[in-house]
Every structure is written in structure tokens, then in C-alpha cells.
Amino acid sequence: MRMRKKKNLIPRLDAVSHMFCETPEELHTVRGERELWVELGCGMGTFATATARENQNIFVAAIERISEAIVVAAERADGIQNIRFIRRDAAELEQWFAPGSINRLYIQFCDPWHKKKQGKRRLTHRNFLSIYSKLLSPNGILVFKTDNVPLFEFTLEELEASGWEIPEISRDWHGDPLRAADEPMTEYESKFFAKGQPISRLITHPRG
């Protein structure tokens, strides 16, 4: 995600600093015993905020490394008690979450890293899948969405190579009669949907 630098970024971040967790211990304290849903790359927080607001019994941890995006997300969610934001990179997940602690992991419209040599940077590369498999609970799931067909095909190949099961898959999510109509959309999804662009979605989990 490329965003213009904001001149007032620091004061805006300071104003919503209570919506951020700076340590894993702080996150654990705020979460308590609630079921944990994590969005990796939350952007400006449209999905994470709506999900937390509609599911008060769960806790949402929204991760985004770009400050210009996450400040908007935190402002949108200000006052919602069951969501917090983490300004970190995906590579740091194991530092923040204990093995078996994540009940749902959402990866939606992530950077496709178009060049073949950039494959290891894709969030559905087998190296990342190995990390997710450790962090997901025994019944935990990964929900993946993208508008990028090559990335979706790459993801299917990586899941197969990593021994993951795919109980649900759709190559046109908004045209799928099984679609959960009340599932919040991300800001990117809303734009693609308005253009009539097909969205691919799957639910997956490690085999076993």
C-alpha cells in the first residue's frame, strides 16, 4: 500500500495511542480470555473495525506496518473495546502470538509481489504458512481473499505443497450463493466490488 505522508501523522497517532499495543504482554492483558481473530495487513481498518463491532464476544488484533494507514484504522475504531492495533511486520508474528492462540487469521488483498523472484515475500508463501500453522488453534482457520488471479493460484499451490486442507473455495465470492452477505468488506474489496471485479476467497487450515 502506497500512501502520501501525512504532516500531522505524529499528533494523530498520539491521539489514538490507547488503541495500540506495544508489547505482547499488553495485548494479552487487553484480550483476556476472548477468542482471538487476527487480520494481517488491516490497511485502514474497515474490515477489522466492523468485525469487532459486530462480534463483541471476540477480540480482534489488527496488524499493519504502514503508519499512514493504521492511524486511520485506529481513529475509526476509537472507543471499541475488543480491538487493538499492532504496528509490526508479518515476519514478527511469532513474537506476538503464542502457539495455538489464533482462532481466525484473515489475509485479504495483500501485496501480490508480481515478480517471480519476490515469491517469498507473498504472505501465502510456504514459509509464512509454516508460521501460521504453529499459531493457529487446533480448530483455527485462515481466511484468504484476493482480486489477483495469479496470487490465488500461487496460494493454492503453496497450500497443497504445505499439506493444508481447503474446505471452502470460491473464485467469485460476491456471485457465490453461499457467500455470507453480512461479512464486512475491506476498503479494497468495496472498490473491486463496485467495478464488478471477481473476488477469490478460500478458507483453509493445516491438515490434521
mmCIF file of C-alpha atoms in Angstrom:
data_model
loop_
_atom_site.group_PDB
_atom_site.id
_atom_site.type_symbol
_atom_site.label_atom_id
_atom_site.label_comp_id
_atom_site.label_asym_id
_atom_site.label_seq_id
_atom_site.Cartn_x
_atom_site.Cartn_y
_atom_site.Cartn_z
ATOM 1 C CA MET A 1 0.000 0.000 0.000
ATOM 2 C CA ARG A 2 1.407 3.378 -1.012
ATOM 3 C CA MET A 3 0.107 6.395 0.826
ATOM 4 C CA ARG A 4 1.097 10.021 0.939
ATOM 5 C CA LYS A 5 2.984 11.154 4.005
ATOM 6 C CA LYS A 6 0.756 12.969 6.457
ATOM 7 C CA LYS A 7 2.138 16.172 8.010
ATOM 8 C CA ASN A 8 0.054 15.649 11.140
ATOM 9 C CA LEU A 9 0.772 11.925 11.448
ATOM 10 C CA ILE A 10 2.541 12.026 14.827
ATOM 11 C CA PRO A 11 -0.118 14.004 16.705
ATOM 12 C CA ARG A 12 -2.835 11.820 15.184
ATOM 13 C CA LEU A 13 -1.031 8.668 16.307
ATOM 14 C CA ASP A 14 -0.572 10.139 19.770
ATOM 15 C CA ALA A 15 -4.296 10.917 19.987
ATOM 16 C CA VAL A 16 -5.217 7.251 19.472
ATOM 17 C CA SER A 17 -2.203 5.684 21.204
ATOM 18 C CA HIS A 18 -4.576 3.886 23.594
ATOM 19 C CA MET A 19 -5.762 1.789 20.630
ATOM 20 C CA PHE A 20 -2.285 0.334 20.065
ATOM 21 C CA CYS A 21 -0.464 -2.470 21.838
ATOM 22 C CA GLU A 22 3.278 -2.003 22.135
ATOM 23 C CA THR A 23 4.133 -5.394 23.686
ATOM 24 C CA PRO A 24 2.740 -8.940 23.509
ATOM 25 C CA GLU A 25 2.109 -8.760 27.267
ATOM 26 C CA GLU A 26 -0.082 -5.697 26.834
ATOM 27 C CA LEU A 27 -2.033 -7.429 24.061
ATOM 28 C CA HIS A 28 -2.587 -10.497 26.248
ATOM 29 C CA THR A 29 -3.852 -8.369 29.121
ATOM 30 C CA VAL A 30 -6.330 -6.428 26.978
ATOM 31 C CA ARG A 31 -7.558 -9.554 25.210
ATOM 32 C CA GLY A 32 -8.202 -11.597 28.336
ATOM 33 C CA GLU A 33 -9.810 -14.954 27.599
ATOM 34 C CA ARG A 34 -11.714 -13.898 24.489
ATOM 35 C CA GLU A 35 -11.393 -15.803 21.221
ATOM 36 C CA LEU A 36 -8.667 -14.229 19.079
ATOM 37 C CA TRP A 37 -9.152 -13.130 15.463
ATOM 38 C CA VAL A 38 -6.185 -11.563 13.691
ATOM 39 C CA GLU A 39 -6.175 -9.514 10.493
ATOM 40 C CA LEU A 40 -2.747 -9.405 8.893
ATOM 41 C CA GLY A 41 -2.403 -6.207 6.869
ATOM 42 C CA CYS A 42 -5.523 -4.406 8.052
ATOM 43 C CA GLY A 43 -4.979 -1.304 5.913
ATOM 44 C CA MET A 44 -7.292 1.487 7.037
ATOM 45 C CA GLY A 45 -9.253 -0.862 9.270
ATOM 46 C CA THR A 46 -12.651 -1.057 7.571
ATOM 47 C CA PHE A 47 -12.952 -4.821 7.970
ATOM 48 C CA ALA A 48 -11.324 -5.107 11.393
ATOM 49 C CA THR A 49 -13.419 -2.335 12.902
ATOM 50 C CA ALA A 50 -16.717 -3.689 11.560
ATOM 51 C CA THR A 51 -15.820 -7.215 12.636
ATOM 52 C CA ALA A 52 -15.015 -6.133 16.199
ATOM 53 C CA ARG A 53 -18.158 -4.034 16.442
ATOM 54 C CA GLU A 54 -20.363 -6.910 15.253
ATOM 55 C CA ASN A 55 -18.695 -9.602 17.386
ATOM 56 C CA GLN A 56 -18.353 -8.249 20.905
ATOM 57 C CA ASN A 57 -17.518 -11.677 22.336
ATOM 58 C CA ILE A 58 -14.252 -11.979 20.362
ATOM 59 C CA PHE A 59 -11.058 -9.930 20.321
ATOM 60 C CA VAL A 60 -9.585 -8.522 17.100
ATOM 61 C CA ALA A 61 -5.853 -7.877 16.732
ATOM 62 C CA ALA A 62 -5.271 -5.826 13.580
ATOM 63 C CA ILE A 63 -1.729 -5.690 12.190
ATOM 64 C CA GLU A 64 -0.417 -3.087 9.767
ATOM 65 C CA ARG A 65 3.124 -1.810 9.277
ATOM 66 C CA ILE A 66 2.248 1.400 7.402
ATOM 67 C CA SER A 67 1.644 4.226 9.869
ATOM 68 C CA GLU A 68 -0.344 6.360 7.408
ATOM 69 C CA ALA A 69 -2.874 3.543 7.079
ATOM 70 C CA ILE A 70 -3.044 2.289 10.644
ATOM 71 C CA VAL A 71 -3.668 5.742 12.090
ATOM 72 C CA VAL A 72 -6.885 5.902 10.058
ATOM 73 C CA ALA A 73 -7.806 2.414 11.272
ATOM 74 C CA ALA A 74 -7.245 3.334 14.914
ATOM 75 C CA GLU A 75 -9.293 6.510 14.535
ATOM 76 C CA ARG A 76 -12.178 4.531 13.052
ATOM 77 C CA ALA A 77 -12.085 2.021 15.893
ATOM 78 C CA ASP A 78 -11.553 4.512 18.716
ATOM 79 C CA GLY A 79 -13.784 3.563 21.621
ATOM 80 C CA ILE A 80 -14.352 -0.061 20.596
ATOM 81 C CA GLN A 81 -13.096 -2.180 23.482
ATOM 82 C CA ASN A 82 -12.465 -5.506 21.738
ATOM 83 C CA ILE A 83 -9.938 -4.378 19.138
ATOM 84 C CA ARG A 84 -6.328 -3.239 19.262
ATOM 85 C CA PHE A 85 -3.758 -2.394 16.593
ATOM 86 C CA ILE A 86 -0.172 -3.553 16.209
ATOM 87 C CA ARG A 87 2.361 -1.654 14.073
ATOM 88 C CA ARG A 88 4.572 -4.528 13.071
ATOM 89 C CA ASP A 89 5.612 -6.614 10.058
ATOM 90 C CA ALA A 90 4.192 -10.053 9.293
ATOM 91 C CA ALA A 91 7.609 -11.590 9.912
ATOM 92 C CA GLU A 92 7.239 -10.723 13.623
ATOM 93 C CA LEU A 93 4.049 -12.727 14.209
ATOM 94 C CA GLU A 94 5.724 -15.387 16.342
ATOM 95 C CA GLN A 95 6.994 -12.694 18.692
ATOM 96 C CA TRP A 96 3.445 -11.537 19.360
ATOM 97 C CA PHE A 97 1.279 -14.641 19.433
ATOM 98 C CA ALA A 98 1.694 -17.887 21.322
ATOM 99 C CA PRO A 99 1.467 -21.242 19.529
ATOM 100 C CA GLY A 100 -2.145 -22.318 19.111
ATOM 101 C CA SER A 101 -3.568 -18.949 20.178
ATOM 102 C CA ILE A 102 -5.174 -17.640 16.964
ATOM 103 C CA ASN A 103 -8.696 -18.833 16.179
ATOM 104 C CA ARG A 104 -9.054 -16.975 12.873
ATOM 105 C CA LEU A 105 -6.401 -15.384 10.703
ATOM 106 C CA TYR A 106 -7.504 -13.060 7.913
ATOM 107 C CA ILE A 107 -5.240 -12.191 4.970
ATOM 108 C CA GLN A 108 -7.092 -10.019 2.500
ATOM 109 C CA PHE A 109 -5.900 -8.252 -0.649
ATOM 110 C CA CYS A 110 -2.250 -8.426 0.311
ATOM 111 C CA ASP A 111 0.561 -7.266 -1.976
ATOM 112 C CA PRO A 112 0.834 -9.859 -4.794
ATOM 113 C CA TRP A 113 4.563 -9.198 -5.352
ATOM 114 C CA HIS A 114 4.244 -9.761 -9.081
ATOM 115 C CA LYS A 115 7.822 -10.749 -9.912
ATOM 116 C CA LYS A 116 8.668 -14.444 -9.594
ATOM 117 C CA LYS A 117 11.801 -13.713 -7.555
ATOM 118 C CA GLN A 118 9.588 -11.955 -4.996
ATOM 119 C CA GLY A 119 7.622 -15.117 -4.223
ATOM 120 C CA LYS A 120 8.971 -15.478 -0.686
ATOM 121 C CA ARG A 121 7.524 -12.079 0.194
ATOM 122 C CA ARG A 122 3.968 -13.192 -0.526
ATOM 123 C CA LEU A 123 2.038 -13.737 2.681
ATOM 124 C CA THR A 124 0.833 -17.132 1.438
ATOM 125 C CA HIS A 125 4.305 -18.448 0.655
ATOM 126 C CA ARG A 126 5.016 -21.774 2.370
ATOM 127 C CA ASN A 127 7.464 -20.104 4.760
ATOM 128 C CA PHE A 128 4.642 -17.955 6.120
ATOM 129 C CA LEU A 129 2.233 -20.905 6.085
ATOM 130 C CA SER A 130 4.651 -22.736 8.350
ATOM 131 C CA ILE A 131 4.407 -19.890 10.857
ATOM 132 C CA TYR A 132 0.616 -19.736 10.651
ATOM 133 C CA SER A 133 0.328 -23.474 11.234
ATOM 134 C CA LYS A 134 2.079 -23.045 14.577
ATOM 135 C CA LEU A 135 -0.012 -20.093 15.686
ATOM 136 C CA LEU A 136 -3.482 -21.337 14.705
ATOM 137 C CA SER A 137 -5.505 -23.137 17.356
ATOM 138 C CA PRO A 138 -6.440 -26.812 16.739
ATOM 139 C CA ASN A 139 -9.705 -25.685 15.114
ATOM 140 C CA GLY A 140 -8.302 -22.428 13.772
ATOM 141 C CA ILE A 141 -8.758 -21.274 10.183
ATOM 142 C CA LEU A 142 -7.095 -18.949 7.698
ATOM 143 C CA VAL A 143 -9.409 -16.835 5.529
ATOM 144 C CA PHE A 144 -7.801 -15.535 2.344
ATOM 145 C CA LYS A 145 -9.210 -13.097 -0.218
ATOM 146 C CA THR A 146 -7.704 -11.513 -3.315
ATOM 147 C CA ASP A 147 -8.646 -9.970 -6.634
ATOM 148 C CA ASN A 148 -5.344 -11.183 -8.115
ATOM 149 C CA VAL A 149 -5.790 -14.459 -10.020
ATOM 150 C CA PRO A 150 -2.059 -15.366 -10.251
ATOM 151 C CA LEU A 151 -1.697 -14.822 -6.489
ATOM 152 C CA PHE A 152 -4.719 -17.025 -5.834
ATOM 153 C CA GLU A 153 -3.290 -19.807 -7.995
ATOM 154 C CA PHE A 154 0.090 -19.417 -6.271
ATOM 155 C CA THR A 155 -1.663 -19.702 -2.911
ATOM 156 C CA LEU A 156 -3.422 -22.909 -3.919
ATOM 157 C CA GLU A 157 -0.092 -24.420 -4.957
ATOM 158 C CA GLU A 158 1.584 -23.385 -1.705
ATOM 159 C CA LEU A 159 -1.271 -24.761 0.391
ATOM 160 C CA GLU A 160 -1.120 -28.097 -1.404
ATOM 161 C CA ALA A 161 2.662 -28.292 -1.025
ATOM 162 C CA SER A 162 2.312 -27.472 2.684
ATOM 163 C CA GLY A 163 -0.382 -30.071 3.346
ATOM 164 C CA TRP A 164 -3.234 -27.677 4.133
ATOM 165 C CA GLU A 165 -6.893 -28.528 3.597
ATOM 166 C CA ILE A 166 -9.297 -26.170 1.787
ATOM 167 C CA PRO A 167 -12.879 -26.849 2.920
ATOM 168 C CA GLU A 168 -14.256 -23.730 1.194
ATOM 169 C CA ILE A 169 -13.216 -22.045 -2.042
ATOM 170 C CA SER A 170 -14.842 -19.529 -4.385
ATOM 171 C CA ARG A 171 -13.469 -17.774 -7.446
ATOM 172 C CA ASP A 172 -16.349 -15.285 -7.498
ATOM 173 C CA TRP A 173 -17.184 -14.634 -3.869
ATOM 174 C CA HIS A 174 -19.806 -11.955 -4.425
ATOM 175 C CA GLY A 175 -21.546 -14.088 -7.011
ATOM 176 C CA ASP A 176 -21.464 -17.180 -4.776
ATOM 177 C CA PRO A 177 -24.863 -18.182 -3.314
ATOM 178 C CA LEU A 178 -23.041 -19.482 -0.224
ATOM 179 C CA ARG A 179 -21.488 -16.085 0.493
ATOM 180 C CA ALA A 180 -22.062 -14.671 3.953
ATOM 181 C CA ALA A 181 -23.889 -11.495 2.958
ATOM 182 C CA ASP A 182 -23.175 -9.817 6.289
ATOM 183 C CA GLU A 183 -19.397 -10.355 6.171
ATOM 184 C CA PRO A 184 -17.731 -6.907 6.229
ATOM 185 C CA MET A 185 -15.701 -5.845 3.209
ATOM 186 C CA THR A 186 -12.262 -4.263 3.231
ATOM 187 C CA GLU A 187 -11.772 -0.880 1.549
ATOM 188 C CA TYR A 188 -10.113 -2.607 -1.424
ATOM 189 C CA GLU A 189 -12.911 -5.153 -1.687
ATOM 190 C CA SER A 190 -15.512 -2.402 -1.820
ATOM 191 C CA LYS A 191 -13.691 -0.773 -4.742
ATOM 192 C CA PHE A 192 -13.315 -4.037 -6.658
ATOM 193 C CA PHE A 193 -16.939 -4.983 -5.993
ATOM 194 C CA ALA A 194 -18.125 -1.618 -7.327
ATOM 195 C CA LYS A 195 -16.185 -2.268 -10.539
ATOM 196 C CA GLY A 196 -17.670 -5.760 -10.890
ATOM 197 C CA GLN A 197 -14.275 -7.383 -10.482
ATOM 198 C CA PRO A 198 -14.403 -11.022 -9.266
ATOM 199 C CA ILE A 199 -13.037 -11.729 -5.803
ATOM 200 C CA SER A 200 -11.475 -15.082 -4.967
ATOM 201 C CA ARG A 201 -11.821 -16.395 -1.412
ATOM 202 C CA LEU A 202 -10.930 -19.542 0.460
ATOM 203 C CA ILE A 203 -10.922 -20.948 3.968
ATOM 204 C CA THR A 204 -8.047 -23.241 4.841
ATOM 205 C CA HIS A 205 -6.367 -24.933 7.780
ATOM 206 C CA PRO A 206 -3.411 -27.250 8.348
ATOM 207 C CA ARG A 207 -4.225 -30.904 7.782
ATOM 208 C CA GLY A 208 -4.511 -32.977 10.927
#
